[in-house]
PDB file of C-alpha atoms in Angstrom:
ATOM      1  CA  UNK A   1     102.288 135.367  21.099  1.00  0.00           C
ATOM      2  CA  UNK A   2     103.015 133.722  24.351  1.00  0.00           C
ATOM      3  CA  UNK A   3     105.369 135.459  26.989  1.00  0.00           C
ATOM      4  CA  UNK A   4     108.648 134.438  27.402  1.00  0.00           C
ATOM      5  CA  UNK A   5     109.882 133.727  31.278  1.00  0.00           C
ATOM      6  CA  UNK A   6     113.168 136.083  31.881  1.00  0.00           C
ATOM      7  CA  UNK A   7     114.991 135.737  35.139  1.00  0.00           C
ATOM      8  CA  UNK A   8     118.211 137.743  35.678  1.00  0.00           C
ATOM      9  CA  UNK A   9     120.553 137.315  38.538  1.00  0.00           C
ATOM     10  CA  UNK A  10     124.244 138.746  38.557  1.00  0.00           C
ATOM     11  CA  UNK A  11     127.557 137.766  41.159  1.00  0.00           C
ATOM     12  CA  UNK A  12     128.402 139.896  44.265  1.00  0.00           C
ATOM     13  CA  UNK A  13     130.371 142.751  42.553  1.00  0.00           C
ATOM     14  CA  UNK A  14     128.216 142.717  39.226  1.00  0.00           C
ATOM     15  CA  UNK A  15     131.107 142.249  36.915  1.00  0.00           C
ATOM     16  CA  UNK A  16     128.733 139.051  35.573  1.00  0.00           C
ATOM     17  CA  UNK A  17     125.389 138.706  34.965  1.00  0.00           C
ATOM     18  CA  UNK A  18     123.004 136.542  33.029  1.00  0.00           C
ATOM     19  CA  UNK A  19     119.631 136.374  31.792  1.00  0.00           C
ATOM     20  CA  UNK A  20     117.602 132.949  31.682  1.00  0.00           C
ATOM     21  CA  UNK A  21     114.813 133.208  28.780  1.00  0.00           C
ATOM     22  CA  UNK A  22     113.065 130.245  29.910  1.00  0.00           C
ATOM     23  CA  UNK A  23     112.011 128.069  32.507  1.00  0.00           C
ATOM     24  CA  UNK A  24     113.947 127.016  35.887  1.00  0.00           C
ATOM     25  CA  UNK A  25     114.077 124.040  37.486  1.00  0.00           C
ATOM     26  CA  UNK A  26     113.016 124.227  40.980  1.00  0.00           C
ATOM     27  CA  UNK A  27     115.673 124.514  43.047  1.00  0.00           C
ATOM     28  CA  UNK A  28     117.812 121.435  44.574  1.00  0.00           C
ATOM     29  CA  UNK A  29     120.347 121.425  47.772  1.00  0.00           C
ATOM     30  CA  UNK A  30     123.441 119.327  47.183  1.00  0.00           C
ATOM     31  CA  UNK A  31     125.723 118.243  50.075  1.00  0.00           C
ATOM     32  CA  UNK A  32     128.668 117.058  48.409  1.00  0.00           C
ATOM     33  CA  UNK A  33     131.833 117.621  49.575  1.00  0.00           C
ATOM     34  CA  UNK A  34     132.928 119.894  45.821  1.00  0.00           C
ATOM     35  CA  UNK A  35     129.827 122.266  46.325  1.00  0.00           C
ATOM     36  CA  UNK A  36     130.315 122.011  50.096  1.00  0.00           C
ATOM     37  CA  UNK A  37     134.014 123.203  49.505  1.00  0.00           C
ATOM     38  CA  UNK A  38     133.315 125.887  46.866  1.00  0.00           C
ATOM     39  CA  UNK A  39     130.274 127.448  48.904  1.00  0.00           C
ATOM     40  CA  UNK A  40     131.201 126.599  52.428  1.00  0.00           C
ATOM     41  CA  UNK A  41     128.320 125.093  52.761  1.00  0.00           C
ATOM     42  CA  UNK A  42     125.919 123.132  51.034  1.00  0.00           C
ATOM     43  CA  UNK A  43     124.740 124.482  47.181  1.00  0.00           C
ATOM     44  CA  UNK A  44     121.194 125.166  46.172  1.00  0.00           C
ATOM     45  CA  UNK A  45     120.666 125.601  42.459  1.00  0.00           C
ATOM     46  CA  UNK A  46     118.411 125.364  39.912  1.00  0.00           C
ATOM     47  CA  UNK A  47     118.786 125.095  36.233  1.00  0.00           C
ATOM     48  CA  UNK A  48     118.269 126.456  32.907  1.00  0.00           C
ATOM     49  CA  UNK A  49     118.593 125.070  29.228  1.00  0.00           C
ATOM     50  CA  UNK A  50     121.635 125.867  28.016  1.00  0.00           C
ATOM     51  CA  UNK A  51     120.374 127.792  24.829  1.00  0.00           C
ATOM     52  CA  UNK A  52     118.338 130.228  27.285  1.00  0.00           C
ATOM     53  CA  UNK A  53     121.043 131.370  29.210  1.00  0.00           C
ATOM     54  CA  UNK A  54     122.484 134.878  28.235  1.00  0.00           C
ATOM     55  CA  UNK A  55     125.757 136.040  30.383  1.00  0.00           C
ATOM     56  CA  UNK A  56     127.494 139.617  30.679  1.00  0.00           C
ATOM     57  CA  UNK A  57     130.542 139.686  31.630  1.00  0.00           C
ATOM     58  CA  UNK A  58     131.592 136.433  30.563  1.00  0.00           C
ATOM     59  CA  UNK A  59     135.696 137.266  30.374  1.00  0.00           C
ATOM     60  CA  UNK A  60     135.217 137.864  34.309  1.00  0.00           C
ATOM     61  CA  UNK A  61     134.312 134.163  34.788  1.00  0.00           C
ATOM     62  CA  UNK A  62     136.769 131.707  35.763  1.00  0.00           C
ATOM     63  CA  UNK A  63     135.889 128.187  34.822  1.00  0.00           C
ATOM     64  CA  UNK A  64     137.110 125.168  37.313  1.00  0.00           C
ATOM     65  CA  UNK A  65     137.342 121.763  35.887  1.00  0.00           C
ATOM     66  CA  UNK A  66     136.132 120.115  39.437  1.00  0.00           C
ATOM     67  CA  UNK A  67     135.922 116.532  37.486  1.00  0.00           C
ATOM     68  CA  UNK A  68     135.970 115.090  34.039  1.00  0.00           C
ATOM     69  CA  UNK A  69     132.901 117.052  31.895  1.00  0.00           C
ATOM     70  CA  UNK A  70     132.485 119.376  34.923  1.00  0.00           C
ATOM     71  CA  UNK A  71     133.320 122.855  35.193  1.00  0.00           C
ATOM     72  CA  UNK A  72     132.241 125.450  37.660  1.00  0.00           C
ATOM     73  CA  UNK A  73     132.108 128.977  37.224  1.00  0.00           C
ATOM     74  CA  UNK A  74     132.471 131.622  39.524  1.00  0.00           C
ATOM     75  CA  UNK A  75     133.322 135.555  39.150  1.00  0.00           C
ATOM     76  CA  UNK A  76     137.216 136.187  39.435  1.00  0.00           C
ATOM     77  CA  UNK A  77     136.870 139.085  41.005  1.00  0.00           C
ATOM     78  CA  UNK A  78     134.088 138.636  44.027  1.00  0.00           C
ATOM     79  CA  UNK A  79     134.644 135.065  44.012  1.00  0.00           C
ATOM     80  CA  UNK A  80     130.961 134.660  43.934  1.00  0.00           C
ATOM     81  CA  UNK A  81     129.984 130.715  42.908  1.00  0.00           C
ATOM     82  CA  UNK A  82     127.980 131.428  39.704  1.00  0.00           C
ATOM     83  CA  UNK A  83     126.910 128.129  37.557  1.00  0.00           C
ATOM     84  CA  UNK A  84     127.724 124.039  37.625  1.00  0.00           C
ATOM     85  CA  UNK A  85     127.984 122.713  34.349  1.00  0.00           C
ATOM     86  CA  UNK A  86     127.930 119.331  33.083  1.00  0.00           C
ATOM     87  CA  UNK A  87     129.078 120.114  29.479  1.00  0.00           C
ATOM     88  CA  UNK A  88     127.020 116.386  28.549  1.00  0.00           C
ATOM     89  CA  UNK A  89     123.777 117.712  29.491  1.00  0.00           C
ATOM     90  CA  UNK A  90     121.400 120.268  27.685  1.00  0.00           C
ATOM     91  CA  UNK A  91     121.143 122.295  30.776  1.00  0.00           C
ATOM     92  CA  UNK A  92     123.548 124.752  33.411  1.00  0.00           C
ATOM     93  CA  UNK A  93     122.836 124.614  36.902  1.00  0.00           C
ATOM     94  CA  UNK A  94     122.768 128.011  38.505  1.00  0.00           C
ATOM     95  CA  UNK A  95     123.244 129.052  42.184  1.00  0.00           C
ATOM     96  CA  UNK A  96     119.764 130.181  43.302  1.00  0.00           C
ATOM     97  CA  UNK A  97     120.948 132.618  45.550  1.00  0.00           C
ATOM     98  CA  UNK A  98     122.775 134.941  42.449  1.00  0.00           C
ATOM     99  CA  UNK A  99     118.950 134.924  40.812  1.00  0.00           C
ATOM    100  CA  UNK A 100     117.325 138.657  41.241  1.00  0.00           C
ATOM    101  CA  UNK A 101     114.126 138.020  43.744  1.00  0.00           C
ATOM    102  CA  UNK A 102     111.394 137.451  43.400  1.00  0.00           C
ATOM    103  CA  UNK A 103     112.468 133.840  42.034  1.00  0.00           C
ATOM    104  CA  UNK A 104     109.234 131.948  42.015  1.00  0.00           C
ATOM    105  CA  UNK A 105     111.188 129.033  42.549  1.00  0.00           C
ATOM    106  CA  UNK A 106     110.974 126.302  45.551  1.00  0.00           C
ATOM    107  CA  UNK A 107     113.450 124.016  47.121  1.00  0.00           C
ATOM    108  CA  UNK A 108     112.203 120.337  46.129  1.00  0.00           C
ATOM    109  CA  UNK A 109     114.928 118.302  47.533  1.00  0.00           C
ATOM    110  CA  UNK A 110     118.342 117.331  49.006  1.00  0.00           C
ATOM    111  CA  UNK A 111     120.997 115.267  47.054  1.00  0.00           C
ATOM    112  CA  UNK A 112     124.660 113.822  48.418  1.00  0.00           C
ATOM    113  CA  UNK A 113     123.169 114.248  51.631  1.00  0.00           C
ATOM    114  CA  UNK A 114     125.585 111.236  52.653  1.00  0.00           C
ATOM    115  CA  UNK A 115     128.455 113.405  52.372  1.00  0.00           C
ATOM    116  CA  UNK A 116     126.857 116.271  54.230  1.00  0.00           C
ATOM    117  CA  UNK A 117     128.282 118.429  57.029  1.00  0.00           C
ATOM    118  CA  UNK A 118     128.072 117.008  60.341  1.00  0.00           C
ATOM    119  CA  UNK A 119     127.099 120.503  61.966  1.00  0.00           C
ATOM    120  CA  UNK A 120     123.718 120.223  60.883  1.00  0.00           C
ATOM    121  CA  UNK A 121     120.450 118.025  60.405  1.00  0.00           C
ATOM    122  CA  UNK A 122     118.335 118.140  56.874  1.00  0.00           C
ATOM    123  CA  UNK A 123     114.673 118.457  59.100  1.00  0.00           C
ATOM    124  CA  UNK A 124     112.779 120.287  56.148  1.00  0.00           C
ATOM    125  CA  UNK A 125     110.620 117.012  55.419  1.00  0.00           C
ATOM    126  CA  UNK A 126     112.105 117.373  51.871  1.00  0.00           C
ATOM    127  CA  UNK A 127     113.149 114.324  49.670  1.00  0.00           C
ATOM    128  CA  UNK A 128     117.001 112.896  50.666  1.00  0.00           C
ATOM    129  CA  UNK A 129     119.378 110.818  49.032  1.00  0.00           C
ATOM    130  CA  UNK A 130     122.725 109.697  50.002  1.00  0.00           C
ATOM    131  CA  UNK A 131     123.744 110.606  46.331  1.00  0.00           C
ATOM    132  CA  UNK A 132     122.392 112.236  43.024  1.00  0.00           C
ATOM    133  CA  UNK A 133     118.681 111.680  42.325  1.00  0.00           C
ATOM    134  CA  UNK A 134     118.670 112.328  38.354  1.00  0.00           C
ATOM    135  CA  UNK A 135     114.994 112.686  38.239  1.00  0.00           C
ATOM    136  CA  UNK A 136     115.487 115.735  41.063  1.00  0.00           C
ATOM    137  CA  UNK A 137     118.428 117.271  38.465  1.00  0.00           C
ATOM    138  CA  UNK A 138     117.426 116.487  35.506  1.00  0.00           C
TER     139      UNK A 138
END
């Protein structure tokens, strides 16, 4: 029987938590002005399949319509910024930093980096785009 890949991660106060039974996607930064404004900074997340992620807790998540078919989810009562979801595609981004360590994970890229803060340079050598890069999300 082969073993299944669990990662767990959780918000700031612990009132929500998940499980992923599966795979994540390595990790991508996005500089958009939405994740910009919801994390004060720029977002790194990775992502699971949908039918893998498990959540706790679920009745302390708000969910934010940012745009049409996009919701964001965050804890109501830390605040913490918890998932990204694109209710069209199979999969829920989740904010890498809210994943227990060790992650295993690596950062493979930067996306909306047209709309990114002007108090600081992208100098990781990393692939940029001025917007998305569906094969980095995906």
């Amino acid at each position: 029987m082969a073993k299944t890949e669990t990662n767990r991660g959780a918000c700031l106060c612990g009132a929500v938590s998940y499980q992923v039974l599966g795979p994540l996607r390595p990790v991508v930064a996005c500089h958009c002005n939405q994740c910009r404004r919801t994390s004060g900074h720029h977002v790194a997340a990775t992502s699971a399949n949908r039918g893998d992620l498990r959540i706790t807790g679920e009745d302390a998540i708000t969910w934010f319509t940012s745009s049409p078919g996009i919701r964001r989810g965050f804890c109501r009562l830390c605040g913490s910024n918890l998932f990204w979801d694109n209710q069209a595609r199979p999969s829920v981004s989740i904010m890498s930093g809210t994943l227990d360590r060790p992650t295993n994970l690596t950062l493979i890229g930067h996306i909306h980096t047209a709309s990114k803060g002007d108090y600081y340079e992208i100098a990781d050598g990393l692939p940029s785009h001025p917007h998305d890069d569906h094969s980095l999300t995906s």
